[in-house]
Short mmCIF file of C-alpha atoms in Angstrom, two decimals:
data_model
loop_
_atom_site.label_atom_id
_atom_site.label_comp_id
_atom_site.label_asym_id
_atom_site.label_seq_id
_atom_site.Cartn_x
_atom_site.Cartn_y
_atom_site.Cartn_z
CA MET U 28 6.77 -36.86 64.25
CA HIS U 29 5.98 -39.07 61.26
CA PHE U 30 4.09 -36.27 59.73
CA LEU U 31 7.00 -33.86 60.01
CA GLN U 32 9.43 -36.28 58.45
CA ALA U 33 7.17 -36.98 55.53
CA ASP U 34 6.75 -33.27 55.10
CA ARG U 35 10.46 -32.67 54.97
CA GLN U 36 10.98 -35.46 52.45
CA LEU U 37 8.26 -34.02 50.32
CA LEU U 38 9.84 -30.59 50.48
CA ILE U 39 13.27 -31.86 49.48
CA GLY U 40 11.72 -33.81 46.62
CA LEU U 41 9.88 -30.76 45.45
CA MET U 42 12.97 -28.60 45.60
CA LEU U 43 14.93 -31.08 43.52
CA LEU U 44 12.12 -31.27 41.03
CA ALA U 45 11.90 -27.52 40.90
CA LEU U 46 15.60 -27.17 40.33
CA SER U 47 15.56 -29.66 37.50
CA LEU U 48 12.65 -27.80 35.93
CA VAL U 49 14.53 -24.56 36.15
CA LEU U 50 17.71 -25.98 34.73
CA SER U 51 15.92 -27.78 31.93
CA GLY U 52 14.45 -24.48 30.81
CA CYS U 53 17.86 -23.00 30.22
CA GLY U 54 16.44 -20.40 27.91
CA LEU U 55 15.40 -18.72 31.12
CA LEU U 56 18.92 -18.11 32.28
CA SER U 57 19.92 -14.70 31.13
CA THR U 58 23.03 -12.77 32.01
CA GLY U 59 21.40 -9.41 31.49
CA SER U 60 23.98 -8.63 28.85
CA LEU U 61 21.22 -7.65 26.43
CA LEU U 62 20.57 -4.54 28.47
CA GLN U 63 23.15 -2.28 26.99
CA MET U 64 23.02 0.89 25.07
CA PRO U 65 26.28 1.67 23.34
CA GLY U 66 27.02 5.36 23.35
CA GLY U 67 24.11 6.19 25.64
CA PRO U 68 24.29 7.82 29.05
CA ALA U 69 25.45 5.77 32.03
CA ARG U 70 22.38 6.68 33.99
CA ALA U 71 19.08 8.42 33.51
CA ILE U 72 16.00 9.21 35.52
CA VAL U 73 12.72 10.67 34.25
CA ASP U 74 11.41 13.50 36.40
CA ASN U 75 7.77 14.26 37.04
CA VAL U 76 6.42 10.74 36.94
CA PRO U 77 4.04 10.66 39.91
CA PHE U 78 3.71 7.35 41.72
CA PHE U 79 0.37 5.70 42.39
CA ALA U 80 0.38 2.62 44.62
CA GLN U 81 -1.86 0.04 42.99
CA GLU U 82 -4.97 -1.50 44.46
CA GLU U 83 -5.31 -5.26 44.25
CA LEU U 84 -5.15 -6.43 40.60
CA GLN U 85 -5.05 -2.79 39.46
CA CYS U 86 -1.50 -2.47 38.17
CA GLY U 87 -2.87 -1.57 34.72
CA PRO U 88 -4.81 1.52 35.85
CA ALA U 89 -1.94 2.53 38.17
CA ALA U 90 0.74 2.29 35.47
CA LEU U 91 -1.43 4.14 32.97
CA ALA U 92 -2.28 6.87 35.50
CA MET U 93 1.43 7.46 36.16
CA THR U 94 2.27 7.89 32.49
CA LEU U 95 -0.85 9.90 31.67
CA ASN U 96 -0.13 12.34 34.50
CA TRP U 97 3.46 12.63 33.33
CA SER U 98 2.12 13.50 29.85
CA GLY U 99 -0.07 16.25 31.28
CA VAL U 100 -3.41 14.50 31.78
CA THR U 101 -4.68 14.72 35.35
CA VAL U 102 -6.32 11.41 36.18
CA GLN U 103 -6.55 8.96 39.07
CA PRO U 104 -6.08 5.19 38.72
CA SER U 105 -9.64 4.63 39.96
CA ASP U 106 -10.95 6.72 37.03
CA LEU U 107 -9.17 4.37 34.65
CA THR U 108 -10.34 1.08 36.13
CA PRO U 109 -13.64 0.95 34.21
CA GLU U 110 -11.75 1.78 31.01
CA VAL U 111 -9.03 -0.87 31.21
CA PHE U 112 -9.81 -3.57 33.78
CA THR U 113 -11.54 -6.79 32.71
CA PRO U 114 -13.02 -8.37 35.86
CA ASP U 115 -13.09 -12.02 34.81
CA LEU U 116 -9.54 -11.92 33.47
CA HIS U 117 -8.38 -10.43 36.79
CA GLY U 118 -6.32 -7.94 34.88
CA SER U 119 -6.03 -5.40 32.09
CA LEU U 120 -5.33 -6.30 28.45
CA GLN U 121 -2.61 -4.46 26.55
CA SER U 122 -5.17 -3.31 24.00
CA ALA U 123 -7.24 -1.76 26.79
CA LEU U 124 -4.28 0.36 27.89
CA ILE U 125 -3.80 1.45 24.27
CA GLY U 126 -7.48 2.33 23.83
CA ALA U 127 -7.71 4.23 27.12
CA THR U 128 -4.59 6.23 26.26
CA ARG U 129 -6.31 7.40 23.08
CA ARG U 130 -9.51 8.23 24.90
CA HIS U 131 -7.49 10.64 27.01
CA GLY U 132 -6.03 12.32 23.94
CA ARG U 133 -2.58 10.80 24.13
CA VAL U 134 -0.68 8.81 21.52
CA ALA U 135 -0.22 5.13 22.43
CA TYR U 136 3.08 4.01 20.87
CA PRO U 137 4.12 0.39 21.51
CA ILE U 138 7.84 -0.38 21.59
CA THR U 139 9.88 -3.53 21.93
CA GLY U 140 13.42 -4.45 22.97
CA SER U 141 15.92 -3.26 25.54
CA GLU U 142 17.84 -0.84 23.38
CA THR U 143 14.73 1.09 22.44
CA LEU U 144 13.60 1.06 26.07
CA LEU U 145 16.84 2.59 27.31
CA ALA U 146 16.88 5.11 24.46
CA GLU U 147 13.36 6.37 25.26
CA VAL U 148 14.03 6.54 29.01
CA SER U 149 17.27 8.43 28.30
CA ALA U 150 15.23 10.90 26.28
CA GLY U 151 13.04 11.52 29.31
CA THR U 152 10.04 9.35 28.50
CA PRO U 153 8.68 6.82 31.02
CA VAL U 154 7.75 3.43 29.57
CA ILE U 155 5.00 1.06 30.68
CA VAL U 156 6.31 -2.50 30.52
CA LEU U 157 4.44 -5.79 30.66
CA VAL U 158 6.41 -8.29 32.71
CA ASN U 159 5.76 -11.82 33.88
CA LEU U 160 6.88 -11.97 37.50
CA GLY U 161 6.32 -15.74 37.61
CA LEU U 162 7.07 -18.48 35.13
CA SER U 163 5.78 -19.14 31.65
CA TRP U 164 3.61 -22.02 32.93
CA TYR U 165 2.61 -20.13 36.07
CA PRO U 166 2.42 -16.53 34.94
CA LYS U 167 1.94 -13.52 37.14
CA TRP U 168 1.42 -10.73 34.63
CA HIS U 169 2.20 -7.28 35.83
CA TYR U 170 2.52 -3.74 34.50
CA ALA U 171 5.26 -1.47 35.82
CA VAL U 172 6.64 1.87 34.70
CA VAL U 173 10.34 2.17 33.88
CA ILE U 174 11.52 5.62 34.94
CA GLY U 175 15.28 5.24 34.95
CA PHE U 176 18.40 3.08 34.94
CA ASP U 177 21.98 3.01 36.11
CA GLN U 178 24.34 1.16 33.76
CA GLU U 179 27.25 1.14 36.22
CA ARG U 180 25.28 -0.50 39.01
CA GLU U 181 23.32 -2.47 36.41
CA GLU U 182 20.00 -1.47 37.88
CA MET U 183 16.64 -0.57 36.47
CA ILE U 184 14.54 2.00 38.34
CA ILE U 185 10.80 1.38 38.20
CA HIS U 186 7.52 2.46 39.75
CA SER U 187 5.85 -0.87 40.42
CA GLY U 188 3.04 -2.18 42.58
CA LEU U 189 3.44 -0.64 46.01
CA ASN U 190 7.02 0.51 45.45
CA ALA U 191 8.10 3.87 44.10
CA TYR U 192 11.65 4.06 42.73
CA GLU U 193 12.21 0.31 43.07
CA HIS U 194 15.73 -0.70 42.06
CA LEU U 195 15.86 -3.96 40.16
CA SER U 196 18.99 -5.63 38.83
CA PHE U 197 19.28 -5.74 35.03
CA ARG U 198 19.43 -9.52 35.19
CA VAL U 199 16.09 -9.91 36.99
CA PHE U 200 14.45 -7.24 34.86
CA GLU U 201 15.68 -8.91 31.70
CA ASN U 202 14.26 -12.25 32.88
CA ILE U 203 10.81 -10.97 33.75
CA TRP U 204 10.53 -8.66 30.73
CA GLN U 205 11.64 -11.40 28.34
CA ARG U 206 8.65 -13.40 29.56
CA GLY U 207 6.48 -10.39 28.69
CA ALA U 208 7.82 -10.57 25.11
CA TYR U 209 9.69 -7.28 25.64
CA TRP U 210 6.48 -5.29 25.24
CA GLY U 211 6.52 -1.65 26.22
CA LEU U 212 4.17 1.29 25.72
CA LEU U 213 4.85 5.00 25.40
CA VAL U 214 2.07 7.41 26.40
CA LEU U 215 2.90 10.60 24.56
CA PRO U 216 1.52 14.09 24.07
CA PRO U 217 0.64 14.23 20.34
CA ASP U 218 3.43 16.69 19.54
CA ARG U 219 6.18 14.54 21.04
CA LEU U 220 7.73 11.95 18.74
CA PRO U 221 9.61 9.02 20.26
CA VAL U 222 13.39 9.14 19.69
CA ARG U 223 13.27 5.86 17.83
CA VAL U 224 10.29 6.50 15.64
CA GLY U 225 9.04 4.90 12.44
CA GLU U 226 6.82 6.96 10.14
CA GLU U 227 4.28 4.21 9.60
CA GLU U 228 4.13 3.31 13.30
CA TRP U 229 3.70 6.94 14.35
CA LEU U 230 0.92 7.51 11.82
CA GLU U 231 -0.95 4.41 12.92
CA ALA U 232 -0.63 5.53 16.52
CA VAL U 233 -1.95 9.01 15.67
CA ALA U 234 -4.78 7.61 13.54
CA GLY U 235 -5.85 5.76 16.68
CA LEU U 236 -6.77 9.14 18.17
CA GLU U 237 -9.32 9.60 15.38
CA ARG U 238 -11.13 6.50 16.55
CA THR U 239 -11.89 8.12 19.87
CA GLY U 240 -12.88 11.43 18.29
CA GLN U 241 -9.78 13.27 19.52
CA TRP U 242 -9.55 15.37 16.34
CA GLN U 243 -7.57 18.26 17.80
CA GLU U 244 -4.91 15.91 19.17
CA ALA U 245 -4.87 13.92 15.93
CA ALA U 246 -4.28 17.13 13.95
CA THR U 247 -1.39 17.98 16.30
CA GLY U 248 0.04 14.48 15.80
CA TYR U 249 -0.09 14.77 12.00
CA GLY U 250 1.46 18.23 12.25
CA ALA U 251 4.34 16.81 14.29
CA SER U 252 4.77 14.06 11.76
CA LEU U 253 4.96 16.58 8.89
CA GLN U 254 7.73 18.47 10.66
CA ARG U 255 9.69 15.24 10.62
CA TRP U 256 8.56 13.89 7.23
CA PRO U 257 7.36 16.87 5.14
CA ASN U 258 6.42 14.66 2.19
CA SER U 259 4.28 12.20 4.10
CA PHE U 260 1.14 11.56 2.05
CA VAL U 261 -0.72 9.89 4.90
CA SER U 262 0.06 12.79 7.24
CA TRP U 263 -1.48 15.32 4.85
CA MET U 264 -4.53 13.07 4.40
CA GLY U 265 -4.88 12.69 8.17
CA LEU U 266 -4.44 16.41 8.70
CA GLY U 267 -7.12 17.10 6.09
CA ASN U 268 -9.54 14.68 7.74
CA SER U 269 -8.90 16.07 11.23
CA ARG U 270 -9.27 19.71 10.16
CA TYR U 271 -12.51 18.84 8.36
CA ARG U 272 -13.87 17.40 11.61
CA LEU U 273 -12.75 20.55 13.40
CA TYR U 274 -14.68 22.68 10.84
CA ASP U 275 -11.44 24.17 9.52
CA LEU U 276 -12.58 23.79 5.91
CA ALA U 277 -9.94 26.02 4.32
CA GLY U 278 -7.15 24.24 6.20
CA SER U 279 -8.63 20.88 5.29
CA ALA U 280 -8.80 21.74 1.58
CA GLU U 281 -5.18 22.89 1.66
CA ALA U 282 -4.05 19.63 3.28
CA PHE U 283 -5.83 17.49 0.67
CA GLN U 284 -4.32 19.61 -2.11
CA ARG U 285 -0.87 18.95 -0.66
CA ALA U 286 -1.66 15.23 -0.52
CA ALA U 287 -2.86 15.31 -4.14
CA LEU U 288 0.41 16.92 -5.21
CA LEU U 289 2.32 14.08 -3.57
CA GLN U 290 0.26 11.30 -5.16
CA PRO U 291 -1.42 12.76 -8.25
CA GLN U 292 -2.51 9.31 -9.44
CA ASN U 293 -4.41 8.57 -6.23
CA GLY U 294 -8.14 9.33 -6.20
CA MET U 295 -8.50 9.55 -2.43
CA PRO U 296 -7.28 13.13 -1.88
CA PHE U 297 -9.50 14.33 -4.74
CA ASN U 298 -12.53 12.55 -3.28
CA ASN U 299 -12.00 14.15 0.10
CA LEU U 300 -11.19 17.53 -1.45
CA ALA U 301 -14.48 17.31 -3.34
CA GLN U 302 -16.34 16.78 -0.05
CA VAL U 303 -14.66 19.80 1.52
CA LEU U 304 -15.31 22.00 -1.50
CA LYS U 305 -18.95 20.92 -1.44
CA SER U 306 -19.18 21.91 2.22
CA GLN U 307 -17.64 25.26 1.32
CA GLY U 308 -20.34 25.72 -1.32
CA LYS U 309 -17.81 25.68 -4.14
CA GLN U 310 -19.98 23.58 -6.43
CA LYS U 311 -17.95 23.82 -9.62
CA GLU U 312 -14.62 22.98 -8.04
CA ALA U 313 -16.21 20.18 -6.04
CA LEU U 314 -17.60 18.67 -9.22
CA SER U 315 -14.27 18.72 -11.02
CA ALA U 316 -12.42 17.22 -8.03
CA ALA U 317 -14.98 14.40 -7.78
CA GLN U 318 -14.74 13.74 -11.51
CA ARG U 319 -10.98 13.59 -11.20
CA ALA U 320 -11.27 11.01 -8.39
CA VAL U 321 -13.61 8.81 -10.44
CA ALA U 322 -11.35 9.08 -13.47
CA LEU U 323 -8.35 7.94 -11.42
CA GLY U 324 -10.36 4.94 -10.18
CA GLY U 325 -8.84 2.32 -7.91
CA PRO U 326 -10.37 -0.02 -5.34
CA LEU U 327 -12.41 2.78 -3.76
CA VAL U 328 -13.95 3.98 -7.01
CA GLY U 329 -17.39 3.01 -5.67
CA ASN U 330 -17.05 5.62 -2.95
CA PHE U 331 -15.77 8.20 -5.44
CA ARG U 332 -18.83 7.62 -7.67
CA GLN U 333 -21.13 8.14 -4.70
CA THR U 334 -19.41 11.41 -3.95
CA LEU U 335 -19.75 12.50 -7.56
CA GLU U 336 -23.44 11.54 -7.69
CA GLU U 337 -24.15 13.44 -4.53
CA ILE U 338 -22.51 16.57 -5.87
CA GLU U 339 -24.29 16.21 -9.23
CA SER U 340 -27.65 15.72 -7.55
CA LYS U 341 -27.21 19.07 -5.84
CA GLU U 342 -26.76 20.67 -9.22
CA ARG U 343 -30.14 19.68 -10.56
CA MET G 2 -43.32 -23.12 24.81
CA ILE G 3 -41.42 -19.84 24.87
CA GLN G 4 -38.17 -21.69 25.35
CA LYS G 5 -38.81 -23.57 22.12
CA ILE G 6 -39.28 -20.38 20.16
CA ILE G 7 -36.46 -18.41 21.72
CA LYS G 8 -33.64 -20.21 20.01
CA PRO G 9 -34.81 -19.94 16.38
CA VAL G 10 -35.99 -16.40 16.92
CA SER G 11 -32.72 -15.27 18.45
CA PHE G 12 -30.80 -16.92 15.64
CA LEU G 13 -32.98 -15.15 13.12
CA LEU G 14 -32.38 -11.85 14.89
CA LEU G 15 -28.68 -12.45 15.09
CA PHE G 16 -28.54 -13.23 11.40
CA SER G 17 -30.56 -10.22 10.37
CA PHE G 18 -28.30 -8.00 12.46
CA LEU G 19 -25.26 -9.45 10.74
CA PHE G 20 -26.73 -8.64 7.37
CA LEU G 21 -27.73 -5.19 8.48
CA ASP G 22 -24.20 -4.40 9.63
CA VAL G 23 -22.48 -5.68 6.54
CA SER G 24 -24.83 -4.11 4.06
CA VAL G 25 -24.19 -0.72 5.61
CA GLN G 26 -20.44 -1.02 4.99
CA PRO G 27 -19.92 -0.57 1.24
CA ALA G 28 -19.78 2.50 -0.91
CA LYS G 29 -21.04 5.60 0.78
CA ALA G 30 -20.40 9.13 -0.22
CA GLN G 31 -18.05 10.32 2.43
CA MET G 32 -14.53 11.26 3.31
CA ILE G 33 -12.04 8.44 2.95
CA GLY G 34 -10.87 7.96 6.55
CA THR G 35 -7.22 8.04 7.52
CA HIS G 36 -7.35 4.35 8.49
CA THR G 37 -8.45 3.46 4.98
CA VAL G 38 -5.67 5.63 3.59
CA ILE G 39 -3.11 3.80 5.72
CA ALA G 40 -4.55 0.41 4.76
CA ALA G 41 -4.51 1.34 1.08
CA GLN G 42 -0.90 2.50 1.32
CA LYS G 43 -0.07 -0.89 2.75
CA GLN G 44 -2.25 -2.49 0.04
CA GLU G 45 -4.31 -4.50 2.44
CA ALA G 46 -7.23 -6.33 0.92
CA SER G 47 -10.62 -4.85 1.70
CA ARG G 48 -11.75 -8.35 2.62
CA GLU G 49 -9.60 -8.14 5.72
CA ARG G 50 -11.42 -5.03 6.74
CA VAL G 51 -14.76 -6.84 6.60
CA THR G 52 -13.56 -9.70 8.78
CA ALA G 53 -12.13 -7.25 11.28
CA PHE G 54 -15.46 -5.46 11.20
CA LEU G 55 -17.24 -8.66 12.15
CA GLY G 56 -14.53 -9.26 14.74
CA ARG G 57 -15.53 -6.06 16.53
CA ASP G 58 -18.89 -7.52 17.57
CA ASP G 59 -17.21 -10.70 18.74
CA VAL G 60 -14.69 -8.85 20.85
CA GLN G 61 -17.35 -6.62 22.32
CA ARG G 62 -19.45 -9.63 23.27
CA ALA G 63 -16.43 -11.43 24.71
CA LEU G 64 -15.60 -8.43 26.91
CA VAL G 65 -19.17 -8.27 28.21
CA GLN G 66 -19.02 -11.99 28.99
CA ARG G 67 -15.90 -11.30 31.03
CA GLY G 68 -17.60 -8.76 33.22
CA VAL G 69 -17.13 -5.49 31.33
CA ASP G 70 -20.11 -3.13 31.19
CA ALA G 71 -21.79 -3.19 27.74
CA ALA G 72 -21.45 0.51 26.93
CA GLU G 73 -17.85 0.47 28.14
CA ALA G 74 -17.07 -2.59 26.00
CA GLN G 75 -18.34 -0.77 22.94
CA GLN G 76 -16.11 2.23 23.65
CA ARG G 77 -13.09 0.04 24.21
CA VAL G 78 -13.53 -1.74 20.89
CA ALA G 79 -14.15 1.56 19.10
CA SER G 80 -10.82 2.89 20.32
CA LEU G 81 -8.87 0.17 18.49
CA SER G 82 -7.71 -0.24 14.92
CA ASP G 83 -8.82 -3.20 12.78
CA ALA G 84 -5.49 -4.95 13.23
CA GLU G 85 -5.66 -4.52 16.98
CA VAL G 86 -9.20 -5.89 17.13
CA THR G 87 -8.27 -8.89 15.00
CA LYS G 88 -5.44 -9.68 17.37
CA ILE G 89 -7.74 -9.84 20.41
CA SER G 90 -10.62 -11.58 18.66
CA GLN G 91 -8.35 -14.51 17.88
CA ALA G 92 -7.47 -15.40 21.45
CA MET G 93 -8.60 -13.18 24.27
CA ASP G 94 -8.05 -15.71 27.03
CA GLN G 95 -4.53 -16.52 25.90
CA LEU G 96 -3.47 -12.88 26.03
CA PRO G 97 -1.66 -11.62 29.10
CA ALA G 98 -3.86 -9.50 31.34
CA GLY G 99 -1.61 -7.61 33.69
CA GLY G 100 -3.13 -7.80 37.15
CA ASP G 101 -0.83 -9.89 39.32
CA GLY G 102 -3.29 -12.82 38.98
CA GLY G 103 -4.30 -14.92 42.01
CA LEU G 104 -3.13 -18.30 43.26
CA GLY G 105 -4.57 -21.68 42.41
CA THR G 106 -6.89 -23.53 44.73
CA ILE G 107 -5.33 -26.91 45.39
CA ILE G 108 -3.09 -26.63 48.43
CA GLY G 109 -0.48 -29.15 47.30
CA ALA G 110 -0.04 -27.31 44.02
CA VAL G 111 0.25 -24.04 45.90
CA VAL G 112 3.02 -25.40 48.12
CA PHE G 113 4.84 -26.79 45.11
CA ILE G 114 4.57 -23.58 43.16
CA PHE G 115 5.58 -21.57 46.22
CA VAL G 116 8.79 -23.55 46.54
CA VAL G 117 9.57 -23.36 42.83
CA LEU G 118 9.00 -19.65 42.72
CA LEU G 119 10.99 -19.07 45.88
CA ILE G 120 13.95 -20.84 44.30
CA THR G 121 13.60 -19.07 40.98
CA ASP G 122 13.23 -15.77 42.85
CA LEU G 123 16.43 -16.44 44.78
CA LEU G 124 18.16 -17.27 41.50
CA GLY G 125 16.89 -14.01 40.04
CA LEU G 126 14.88 -15.69 37.32
CA THR G 127 11.56 -14.41 38.62
CA HIS G 128 10.39 -11.51 40.79
CA PHE G 129 7.31 -13.13 42.31
CA PHE G 130 7.70 -12.37 46.01
CA PRO G 131 8.20 -8.78 47.14
CA PHE G 132 10.23 -9.99 50.13
CA VAL G 133 13.03 -11.33 47.93
CA ASN G 134 15.42 -8.43 47.46
CA HIS G 135 16.54 -8.02 43.87
CA ARG G 136 18.73 -5.00 44.22
CA ARG G 137 21.76 -6.87 42.93
#
């Protein structure tokens, strides 16, 4: 009897304490009004996002598998676990999801904010979101995939945990996503630009493919970027580098020449052009390109000199 | 006896490896990579690139310490840009690792947290318990 009473008092005390904690952190209270997209559709749902129920602690691999399969890569969550899961952290880091996306030849494009999220989902792209299902001081980090929304009913539609097509009110979603710093990730085929895309962000995302040796996909990504921004110096440089790795020497030389036209005072395209010309056996042209690079100088002039020396040494 | 030697020897090895890695970095005759092109367009100092380069080893080691297979850790680090590596190397344990992390061990704390989260769940501030319906 005594025990029960004490228990109840403790419970009431705890509830009061909890309530005061909640109310003191008033930044937590959100009305969900941030989730609006003026001029956008009232509702949207992305087709062809397969659902994978997650194993314990494996929301990272599950979320990534859903988006990768949507993008055309056939893969199971269990295949992704060794690539993204960190055992002692009991979870998967955001950077691991990014790296694994690249290893499967897809562009990892981070986004932030509700408006961008709704815009991308409206355009038919699923978005991985990092949410904190608990509280800032007692976090329960979780990855889910946003696949749709309904503005009239104020609901988000997500694949999450063990639930496919879970409907979550905007208000709750806003609260848990806010605690995840509004971080989202697009997993895109390299020829598909996000609707809200920045040139620099896209190029950095595509260059990430180079790091995992996905040269064909990188070349496709730079090609897509040039359709959007025909005068993008970095895109031509990236295209030149990717084609060189794919043994398309003529295409590579052309790309570096286009880059050189865009920034004639920059030694980098001439240095790389010299390397390509050397590989093509065009000794004379290689020499003049390397000399041009050295003459233009800049912080990488040391590299340019090495290139020149190497080409000269072949001459003797 | 061996234990006495191990420490200085391993430090010596570690140091020599550091020097080996760094001395390989500068001027080589090769293509200027797209990452360097991007960095140069943003006018980032080359010094930053060196620190990030050292950061790669740190991150790799940290991942192995946290249970990731060594070869896998190397591949993970290789798949990231310098800026991304720098971000992790600064504070791996403070970063969110999505995995629906487990509960604490002290029972009193568990009860307390359970009650708090139940209330916040009912208020729609959190989405901790699957049994709390959040469909409006």
